[in-house]
Amino acid sequence: MSKTVFLVADGMAGWPLDILGGRTSLHAASTPTLDLLAPKSRCGLCRTVPHGMPPGSDVANMSLLGYDPQTHHTGRGPIEAAAQGLTLDQDDLVWRMNLVRLTELTDAGVMLDYSAGHISTPEAAPLVARLADMAGGTPFQAVQGIQYRHLLVQRGGALTDAAELAIRPPHDILDQNIAQDLTAYASFPEMLAFLQTAHEYLRAETTSEATSVWPWGQGRPLELPAFAERFGLRGAVVSAVDLVKGLGRAAGMEVLEVPGANGLIDTNYEGKVEAALDFLQRGEFVYVHVEAPDECGHMGDAALKKRAIELFDQRIVAPILAALAHEDATIVVTCDHFTPVARRTHTEDPVPFLIYRTQAPRTDGPNVFNEDTAKGAGLFINDGRELLTFCLGPDA
Ligand SMILES: [Zn+2]
């Protein structure tokens, strides 16, 4: 049976930049493998973020995995809870909880860093453990994740107004005032009290750059129809980030663990490739997610983003292609959403994709692969979940 591989570089697409001579990071990057594939591939654009939904990786990756976010998306927190296999009640409300750095937790406060200086997991673990203790006797349960990404479970919260609080994702408000979010938190006094307790503790604890927690992306527990039944494929995901693992786990896919996969530019690329290829011995679909280009976009670092894309080409796409070149395989290269360096956050622009069939290469693809050439290829998939169906069908 043929194999299908999705190679997803988070936030890879972007907008043209003056410092790159009017090119995007993807365009400016040296990507010999993508440029080799492009002429032999079906390229186009895909709308992974439905109109009116926030352009988050949670929404966009759900689309790429073939599920309609408008039906299934309840929030980012619930997806990451699925990754951890947390036991939840239907009425629980699950928040993503970032460790962040603020100037202060007042209406004059400013969001300085959504990642608390990219805090490491060993640094973060004791802090979150202590926060969990401090939440004793409240409806809140702090749950450790990785790096700056943790969870806050609010028992019975789905039945309260807290489910509706509009808190902005911290990576969207870098260097911005936080008064509007504090006002929203304050409408739920137990939440504000928890934030204040956490802030006092973290400010006094000078071992890290974290000064506060920032709960957001809340929702009811996630439920997805099984991937195997929906698409008739045994599938797996490979990713360093909890939200992709959570989507996979909720869809009943295998979640392949790779030591040293960390979501940064020095991730274990070879380990991810090996895990994906190993799975294809027993399955038909694998989704390989690389986080680094997105992180570089958030950092506003054009040169580093370009480098992250080059490493993706060289250490993910190239070895996957080499291993599958003589098998019956469909290799799809895309990203979940744009993370333009100039914006330092996600946008909802439709994403470029490339579909290469090893046994049926095309001859009419673009010379190279980037945002412009994908758009110029003329194929537009308006409903993101249809990209997977399209790739499995005869027309790709
Ligand atoms: Zn991002």
CSV table of C-alpha atoms and ligand atoms in Angstrom, one decimal:
chain,number,residue,atom,x,y,z
A,1,MET,CA,0.0,0.0,0.0
A,2,SER,CA,1.3,3.4,-0.8
A,3,LYS,CA,2.7,5.7,1.9
A,4,THR,CA,1.8,9.3,2.5
A,5,VAL,CA,4.1,11.7,4.4
A,6,PHE,CA,3.3,15.2,5.5
A,7,LEU,CA,6.4,17.3,6.2
A,8,VAL,CA,5.1,20.4,8.0
A,9,ALA,CA,7.5,23.3,8.8
A,10,ASP,CA,5.5,25.3,11.4
A,11,GLY,CA,5.2,29.0,10.4
A,12,MET,CA,7.6,28.5,7.4
A,13,ALA,CA,5.7,30.9,5.1
A,14,GLY,CA,6.0,34.6,5.5
A,15,TRP,CA,6.0,38.0,3.8
A,16,PRO,CA,8.7,39.6,1.7
A,17,LEU,CA,11.4,41.5,3.7
A,18,ASP,CA,13.6,44.4,2.7
A,19,ILE,CA,16.6,42.9,4.5
A,20,LEU,CA,16.2,39.8,2.3
A,21,GLY,CA,16.1,41.9,-0.8
A,22,GLY,CA,12.3,41.8,-1.1
A,23,ARG,CA,12.2,38.0,-0.6
A,24,THR,CA,10.6,35.9,2.1
A,25,SER,CA,12.7,33.7,4.3
A,26,LEU,CA,11.5,30.6,2.4
A,27,HIS,CA,12.4,32.3,-0.9
A,28,ALA,CA,15.8,33.4,0.3
A,29,ALA,CA,16.7,30.1,1.9
A,30,SER,CA,18.8,27.6,0.1
A,31,THR,CA,16.5,24.7,-0.3
A,32,PRO,CA,18.0,22.4,-3.0
A,33,THR,CA,15.6,19.5,-2.2
A,34,LEU,CA,12.4,21.5,-2.4
A,35,ASP,CA,13.7,23.1,-5.6
A,36,LEU,CA,14.4,19.7,-7.0
A,37,LEU,CA,10.9,18.5,-6.1
A,38,ALA,CA,8.9,21.6,-7.1
A,39,PRO,CA,9.0,21.1,-10.9
A,40,LYS,CA,7.9,17.5,-10.4
A,41,SER,CA,5.1,18.4,-8.0
A,42,ARG,CA,1.6,19.7,-7.7
A,43,CYS,CA,1.8,23.0,-5.9
A,44,GLY,CA,-0.8,25.4,-4.7
A,45,LEU,CA,-2.3,27.2,-1.7
A,46,CYS,CA,-4.5,25.9,1.1
A,47,ARG,CA,-6.6,27.8,3.5
A,48,THR,CA,-5.8,26.0,6.8
A,49,VAL,CA,-7.4,28.7,9.0
A,50,PRO,CA,-11.2,29.0,8.4
A,51,HIS,CA,-12.4,32.6,8.1
A,52,GLY,CA,-13.2,34.0,11.5
A,53,MET,CA,-11.0,31.6,13.5
A,54,PRO,CA,-7.6,32.6,15.1
A,55,PRO,CA,-4.6,31.6,13.0
A,56,GLY,CA,-3.1,29.3,15.6
A,57,SER,CA,-1.1,26.1,15.1
A,58,ASP,CA,-3.9,24.2,16.8
A,59,VAL,CA,-6.5,25.3,14.3
A,60,ALA,CA,-4.1,25.0,11.3
A,61,ASN,CA,-2.6,21.5,12.2
A,62,MET,CA,-6.1,20.2,12.8
A,63,SER,CA,-7.0,21.2,9.3
A,64,LEU,CA,-3.9,19.6,7.8
A,65,LEU,CA,-4.7,16.3,9.6
A,66,GLY,CA,-8.1,16.3,7.9
A,67,TYR,CA,-10.4,17.6,10.6
A,68,ASP,CA,-12.7,20.7,10.4
A,69,PRO,CA,-11.6,23.1,13.2
A,70,GLN,CA,-15.0,24.7,13.1
A,71,THR,CA,-16.5,21.4,14.2
A,72,HIS,CA,-13.8,20.0,16.5
A,73,HIS,CA,-11.7,22.8,17.9
A,74,THR,CA,-12.5,23.6,21.5
A,75,GLY,CA,-9.2,25.4,22.4
A,76,ARG,CA,-5.5,24.9,22.5
A,77,GLY,CA,-5.4,23.8,26.1
A,78,PRO,CA,-7.6,20.8,25.5
A,79,ILE,CA,-5.4,19.6,22.6
A,80,GLU,CA,-2.3,19.7,24.8
A,81,ALA,CA,-4.2,17.9,27.6
A,82,ALA,CA,-4.9,15.2,25.0
A,83,ALA,CA,-1.2,15.0,24.4
A,84,GLN,CA,-0.5,14.3,28.0
A,85,GLY,CA,-3.4,11.8,28.2
A,86,LEU,CA,-4.9,13.8,31.1
A,87,THR,CA,-8.0,12.3,32.6
A,88,LEU,CA,-10.7,15.0,32.3
A,89,ASP,CA,-14.3,15.5,33.0
A,90,GLN,CA,-16.6,16.8,30.3
A,91,ASP,CA,-17.2,19.9,32.4
A,92,ASP,CA,-13.6,20.7,33.0
A,93,LEU,CA,-12.1,23.7,31.3
A,94,VAL,CA,-8.5,23.3,30.2
A,95,TRP,CA,-6.2,26.3,29.7
A,96,ARG,CA,-2.8,26.5,28.0
A,97,MET,CA,-0.7,28.1,30.7
A,98,ASN,CA,2.5,29.9,29.5
A,99,LEU,CA,5.3,30.9,31.8
A,100,VAL,CA,5.9,34.5,30.7
A,101,ARG,CA,7.8,37.6,31.6
A,102,LEU,CA,5.8,40.7,32.3
A,103,THR,CA,7.0,44.1,33.5
A,104,GLU,CA,4.3,43.9,36.2
A,105,LEU,CA,0.9,42.3,36.8
A,106,THR,CA,-1.1,45.6,36.7
A,107,ASP,CA,-3.0,47.6,34.1
A,108,ALA,CA,0.3,49.3,33.3
A,109,GLY,CA,2.0,45.9,32.7
A,110,VAL,CA,3.6,44.9,29.4
A,111,MET,CA,4.2,41.4,27.9
A,112,LEU,CA,8.0,41.2,27.5
A,113,ASP,CA,8.3,37.5,26.7
A,114,TYR,CA,5.8,34.8,26.0
A,115,SER,CA,8.3,32.1,26.7
A,116,ALA,CA,10.1,33.4,29.9
A,117,GLY,CA,13.4,33.4,28.0
A,118,HIS,CA,12.7,30.0,26.4
A,119,ILE,CA,12.8,28.5,29.9
A,120,SER,CA,14.1,24.9,29.9
A,121,THR,CA,11.9,22.0,31.1
A,122,PRO,CA,14.3,21.3,34.1
A,123,GLU,CA,14.0,25.0,35.1
A,124,ALA,CA,10.3,25.1,34.6
A,125,ALA,CA,9.4,21.8,36.4
A,126,PRO,CA,10.0,22.9,40.0
A,127,LEU,CA,8.2,26.2,39.4
A,128,VAL,CA,5.1,24.5,38.0
A,129,ALA,CA,5.2,21.9,40.8
A,130,ARG,CA,5.2,24.6,43.3
A,131,LEU,CA,2.3,26.4,41.5
A,132,ALA,CA,0.4,23.2,41.6
A,133,ASP,CA,0.8,23.0,45.4
A,134,MET,CA,-0.2,26.6,45.7
A,135,ALA,CA,-3.5,25.9,43.8
A,136,GLY,CA,-4.6,23.4,46.4
A,137,GLY,CA,-8.1,24.2,47.7
A,138,THR,CA,-9.0,26.1,44.5
A,139,PRO,CA,-10.7,24.7,41.4
A,140,PHE,CA,-7.3,24.9,39.6
A,141,GLN,CA,-4.8,22.2,38.9
A,142,ALA,CA,-1.5,23.3,37.4
A,143,VAL,CA,-0.1,20.5,35.1
A,144,GLN,CA,3.5,20.4,34.0
A,145,GLY,CA,4.3,20.4,30.2
A,146,ILE,CA,7.5,21.2,28.5
A,147,GLN,CA,9.6,24.4,28.4
A,148,TYR,CA,7.2,27.4,28.8
A,149,ARG,CA,4.1,25.4,27.8
A,150,HIS,CA,2.0,24.1,30.7
A,151,LEU,CA,-1.7,23.5,31.5
A,152,LEU,CA,-4.2,24.7,34.0
A,153,VAL,CA,-7.2,22.5,34.5
A,154,GLN,CA,-10.2,24.3,36.0
A,155,ARG,CA,-12.5,21.7,37.5
A,156,GLY,CA,-16.1,22.4,36.4
A,157,GLY,CA,-14.9,25.5,34.6
A,158,ALA,CA,-16.8,24.7,31.3
A,159,LEU,CA,-20.0,25.5,33.2
A,160,THR,CA,-18.8,28.9,34.2
A,161,ASP,CA,-18.3,32.2,32.5
A,162,ALA,CA,-14.5,31.5,32.5
A,163,ALA,CA,-15.1,29.5,29.3
A,164,GLU,CA,-15.9,32.7,27.5
A,165,LEU,CA,-13.1,34.9,28.6
A,166,ALA,CA,-11.2,36.4,25.6
A,167,ILE,CA,-7.6,36.3,26.6
A,168,ARG,CA,-5.1,37.0,23.9
A,169,PRO,CA,-2.3,34.5,23.1
A,170,PRO,CA,0.9,35.9,24.8
A,171,HIS,CA,2.9,35.6,21.5
A,172,ASP,CA,0.4,37.9,19.9
A,173,ILE,CA,1.0,40.8,22.3
A,174,LEU,CA,4.8,41.1,22.6
A,175,ASP,CA,5.7,44.5,24.0
A,176,GLN,CA,2.0,45.4,24.3
A,177,ASN,CA,0.0,46.5,27.3
A,178,ILE,CA,-1.9,43.8,29.1
A,179,ALA,CA,-4.7,45.8,30.7
A,180,GLN,CA,-7.5,44.4,28.5
A,181,ASP,CA,-6.5,40.8,29.4
A,182,LEU,CA,-6.3,41.6,33.1
A,183,THR,CA,-9.8,43.1,32.9
A,184,ALA,CA,-11.0,39.9,31.3
A,185,TYR,CA,-9.3,37.7,33.9
A,186,ALA,CA,-10.7,39.9,36.7
A,187,SER,CA,-14.3,39.1,35.6
A,188,PHE,CA,-13.5,35.7,37.2
A,189,PRO,CA,-12.0,36.6,40.6
A,190,GLU,CA,-10.7,33.1,41.4
A,191,MET,CA,-8.6,33.3,38.3
A,192,LEU,CA,-7.2,36.7,39.1
A,193,ALA,CA,-6.4,35.5,42.6
A,194,PHE,CA,-4.5,32.5,41.2
A,195,LEU,CA,-2.6,34.8,38.8
A,196,GLN,CA,-1.6,37.2,41.6
A,197,THR,CA,-0.4,34.3,43.8
A,198,ALA,CA,1.7,32.9,41.0
A,199,HIS,CA,3.1,36.3,40.1
A,200,GLU,CA,4.2,37.0,43.7
A,201,TYR,CA,5.9,33.6,43.9
A,202,LEU,CA,7.6,33.7,40.5
A,203,ARG,CA,8.9,37.3,40.9
A,204,ALA,CA,10.5,36.3,44.2
A,205,GLU,CA,11.9,33.1,42.6
A,206,THR,CA,14.9,34.6,40.7
A,207,THR,CA,16.2,31.3,39.2
A,208,SER,CA,14.4,32.0,35.9
A,209,GLU,CA,13.0,34.8,33.7
A,210,ALA,CA,9.4,33.8,34.4
A,211,THR,CA,7.5,36.4,36.3
A,212,SER,CA,3.9,35.2,35.7
A,213,VAL,CA,1.7,32.6,34.3
A,214,TRP,CA,-0.6,33.4,31.4
A,215,PRO,CA,-3.6,31.1,31.0
A,216,TRP,CA,-5.3,31.2,27.5
A,217,GLY,CA,-6.7,29.0,24.8
A,218,GLN,CA,-9.3,27.4,27.1
A,219,GLY,CA,-11.9,24.9,26.2
A,220,ARG,CA,-13.7,21.6,26.9
A,221,PRO,CA,-11.8,18.4,26.5
A,222,LEU,CA,-11.1,17.5,22.8
A,223,GLU,CA,-12.7,14.6,21.0
A,224,LEU,CA,-11.8,13.7,17.4
A,225,PRO,CA,-13.2,10.9,15.2
A,226,ALA,CA,-10.6,8.1,14.7
A,227,PHE,CA,-8.1,8.8,11.9
A,228,ALA,CA,-7.9,5.1,10.9
A,229,GLU,CA,-11.6,4.9,10.4
A,230,ARG,CA,-11.9,8.2,8.7
A,231,PHE,CA,-9.1,7.7,6.2
A,232,GLY,CA,-8.5,4.0,6.2
A,233,LEU,CA,-4.8,4.6,7.1
A,234,ARG,CA,-2.7,3.7,10.1
A,235,GLY,CA,-1.2,7.1,11.0
A,236,ALA,CA,1.4,8.6,13.3
A,237,VAL,CA,2.6,12.0,14.2
A,238,VAL,CA,6.2,13.1,15.0
A,239,SER,CA,6.6,16.4,16.8
A,240,ALA,CA,8.3,18.1,19.7
A,241,VAL,CA,5.2,20.1,20.6
A,242,ASP,CA,2.3,19.0,22.7
A,243,LEU,CA,-0.4,20.3,20.5
A,244,VAL,CA,0.5,18.2,17.5
A,245,LYS,CA,0.9,15.2,19.8
A,246,GLY,CA,-2.5,15.9,21.3
A,247,LEU,CA,-4.2,16.1,17.9
A,248,GLY,CA,-2.6,12.8,17.0
A,249,ARG,CA,-3.5,11.1,20.3
A,250,ALA,CA,-7.1,12.4,20.2
A,251,ALA,CA,-7.4,11.0,16.6
A,252,GLY,CA,-6.1,7.6,17.8
A,253,MET,CA,-2.8,7.9,15.9
A,254,GLU,CA,0.5,6.7,17.2
A,255,VAL,CA,2.6,9.5,18.8
A,256,LEU,CA,6.2,8.8,18.1
A,257,GLU,CA,8.5,10.0,20.8
A,258,VAL,CA,11.9,11.2,19.7
A,259,PRO,CA,14.6,11.9,22.3
A,260,GLY,CA,16.1,15.4,21.8
A,261,ALA,CA,13.2,16.7,19.8
A,262,ASN,CA,12.8,20.2,21.3
A,263,GLY,CA,10.9,22.5,18.9
A,264,LEU,CA,14.0,24.6,18.4
A,265,ILE,CA,16.6,24.9,15.6
A,266,ASP,CA,18.8,22.3,17.2
A,267,THR,CA,16.1,19.7,17.4
A,268,ASN,CA,16.9,16.0,16.7
A,269,TYR,CA,16.1,16.1,12.9
A,270,GLU,CA,17.7,12.7,12.3
A,271,GLY,CA,15.7,11.1,15.1
A,272,LYS,CA,12.4,12.5,13.7
A,273,VAL,CA,13.2,11.1,10.2
A,274,GLU,CA,14.2,7.7,11.6
A,275,ALA,CA,11.0,7.5,13.7
A,276,ALA,CA,8.9,8.4,10.7
A,277,LEU,CA,10.5,5.9,8.4
A,278,ASP,CA,10.4,3.2,11.0
A,279,PHE,CA,6.7,3.8,11.4
A,280,LEU,CA,6.1,3.5,7.7
A,281,GLN,CA,7.2,-0.2,8.0
A,282,ARG,CA,3.9,-0.8,9.8
A,283,GLY,CA,1.7,2.2,8.8
A,284,GLU,CA,0.7,4.3,5.8
A,285,PHE,CA,0.6,7.9,7.0
A,286,VAL,CA,3.1,9.9,9.0
A,287,TYR,CA,2.9,13.6,9.9
A,288,VAL,CA,6.3,15.1,10.7
A,289,HIS,CA,6.1,18.5,12.3
A,290,VAL,CA,9.1,20.8,12.8
A,291,GLU,CA,8.5,23.8,15.0
A,292,ALA,CA,11.7,25.9,14.5
A,293,PRO,CA,10.7,28.2,11.6
A,294,ASP,CA,7.8,29.4,13.6
A,295,GLU,CA,9.9,30.1,16.7
A,296,CYS,CA,12.3,32.1,14.6
A,297,GLY,CA,9.4,34.1,13.1
A,298,HIS,CA,8.2,34.9,16.6
A,299,MET,CA,11.7,36.1,17.5
A,300,GLY,CA,11.7,38.4,14.5
A,301,ASP,CA,14.9,36.9,13.3
A,302,ALA,CA,14.9,36.7,9.5
A,303,ALA,CA,18.3,35.2,9.2
A,304,LEU,CA,17.6,32.5,11.7
A,305,LYS,CA,14.3,31.7,10.1
A,306,LYS,CA,16.0,31.3,6.8
A,307,ARG,CA,18.5,28.9,8.5
A,308,ALA,CA,15.7,26.9,10.1
A,309,ILE,CA,14.1,26.4,6.7
A,310,GLU,CA,17.4,25.3,5.2
A,311,LEU,CA,17.9,22.8,8.0
A,312,PHE,CA,14.3,21.5,7.3
A,313,ASP,CA,15.1,21.1,3.7
A,314,GLN,CA,18.5,19.4,4.3
A,315,ARG,CA,17.8,17.2,7.3
A,316,ILE,CA,14.1,16.4,7.0
A,317,VAL,CA,13.0,16.6,3.3
A,318,ALA,CA,16.2,15.3,1.8
A,319,PRO,CA,16.5,12.1,3.8
A,320,ILE,CA,12.8,11.3,3.6
A,321,LEU,CA,13.0,11.7,-0.2
A,322,ALA,CA,16.1,9.6,-0.4
A,323,ALA,CA,14.5,6.8,1.7
A,324,LEU,CA,11.2,6.8,-0.2
A,325,ALA,CA,12.3,7.6,-3.7
A,326,HIS,CA,11.9,4.0,-4.9
A,327,GLU,CA,8.7,3.3,-2.9
A,328,ASP,CA,5.1,4.2,-3.8
A,329,ALA,CA,4.9,7.3,-1.8
A,330,THR,CA,3.3,10.8,-1.7
A,331,ILE,CA,5.4,13.4,-0.1
A,332,VAL,CA,3.7,16.6,0.9
A,333,VAL,CA,5.6,19.7,2.1
A,334,THR,CA,3.7,22.5,3.6
A,335,CYS,CA,3.3,24.7,6.7
A,336,ASP,CA,0.4,25.2,9.1
A,337,HIS,CA,0.3,29.0,8.8
A,338,PHE,CA,2.4,32.0,8.0
A,339,THR,CA,4.6,33.5,10.7
A,340,PRO,CA,5.9,36.7,9.0
A,341,VAL,CA,9.1,37.9,10.6
A,342,ALA,CA,7.8,41.5,10.3
A,343,ARG,CA,4.7,40.6,12.3
A,344,ARG,CA,6.3,38.2,14.8
A,345,THR,CA,3.1,36.3,15.0
A,346,HIS,CA,0.8,34.2,12.8
A,347,THR,CA,-1.4,35.4,10.0
A,348,GLU,CA,-4.2,33.6,8.2
A,349,ASP,CA,-2.8,33.7,4.7
A,350,PRO,CA,-3.4,30.5,2.8
A,351,VAL,CA,-0.3,28.3,3.0
A,352,PRO,CA,1.9,27.0,0.1
A,353,PHE,CA,2.0,23.3,-0.4
A,354,LEU,CA,3.9,20.8,-2.6
A,355,ILE,CA,2.7,17.3,-3.4
A,356,TYR,CA,5.2,14.9,-4.9
A,357,ARG,CA,4.4,11.4,-6.0
A,358,THR,CA,7.5,9.3,-6.3
A,359,GLN,CA,6.0,7.0,-8.9
A,360,ALA,CA,4.1,9.6,-10.9
A,361,PRO,CA,6.2,12.8,-10.9
A,362,ARG,CA,4.7,15.7,-12.8
A,363,THR,CA,6.5,17.9,-15.3
A,364,ASP,CA,4.5,21.1,-15.0
A,365,GLY,CA,5.4,22.2,-11.4
A,366,PRO,CA,7.1,25.6,-10.7
A,367,ASN,CA,10.9,26.0,-10.9
A,368,VAL,CA,11.3,26.5,-7.2
A,369,PHE,CA,9.1,26.3,-4.1
A,370,ASN,CA,8.0,29.4,-2.3
A,371,GLU,CA,4.9,31.4,-1.5
A,372,ASP,CA,4.8,33.1,-4.9
A,373,THR,CA,5.4,30.1,-7.0
A,374,ALA,CA,2.9,28.1,-5.1
A,375,LYS,CA,0.3,30.8,-5.6
A,376,GLY,CA,1.2,31.0,-9.3
A,377,ALA,CA,0.6,27.3,-9.7
A,378,GLY,CA,-3.1,28.1,-9.6
A,379,LEU,CA,-4.5,25.3,-7.4
A,380,PHE,CA,-6.4,26.6,-4.4
A,381,ILE,CA,-7.8,24.4,-1.6
A,382,ASN,CA,-10.3,26.6,0.3
A,383,ASP,CA,-11.2,24.0,2.9
A,384,GLY,CA,-8.0,23.0,4.7
A,385,ARG,CA,-9.1,19.6,5.7
A,386,GLU,CA,-9.5,18.7,2.0
A,387,LEU,CA,-5.7,18.9,1.4
A,388,LEU,CA,-5.3,15.4,2.9
A,389,THR,CA,-8.2,14.0,1.0
A,390,PHE,CA,-6.8,15.5,-2.2
A,391,CYS,CA,-3.4,14.0,-1.6
A,392,LEU,CA,-4.9,10.6,-1.1
A,393,GLY,CA,-7.0,10.9,-4.3
A,394,PRO,CA,-6.2,10.4,-8.0
A,395,ASP,CA,-5.8,14.1,-8.9
A,396,ALA,CA,-2.7,15.0,-6.9
B,1,ZN,ZN,3.7,30.1,16.4
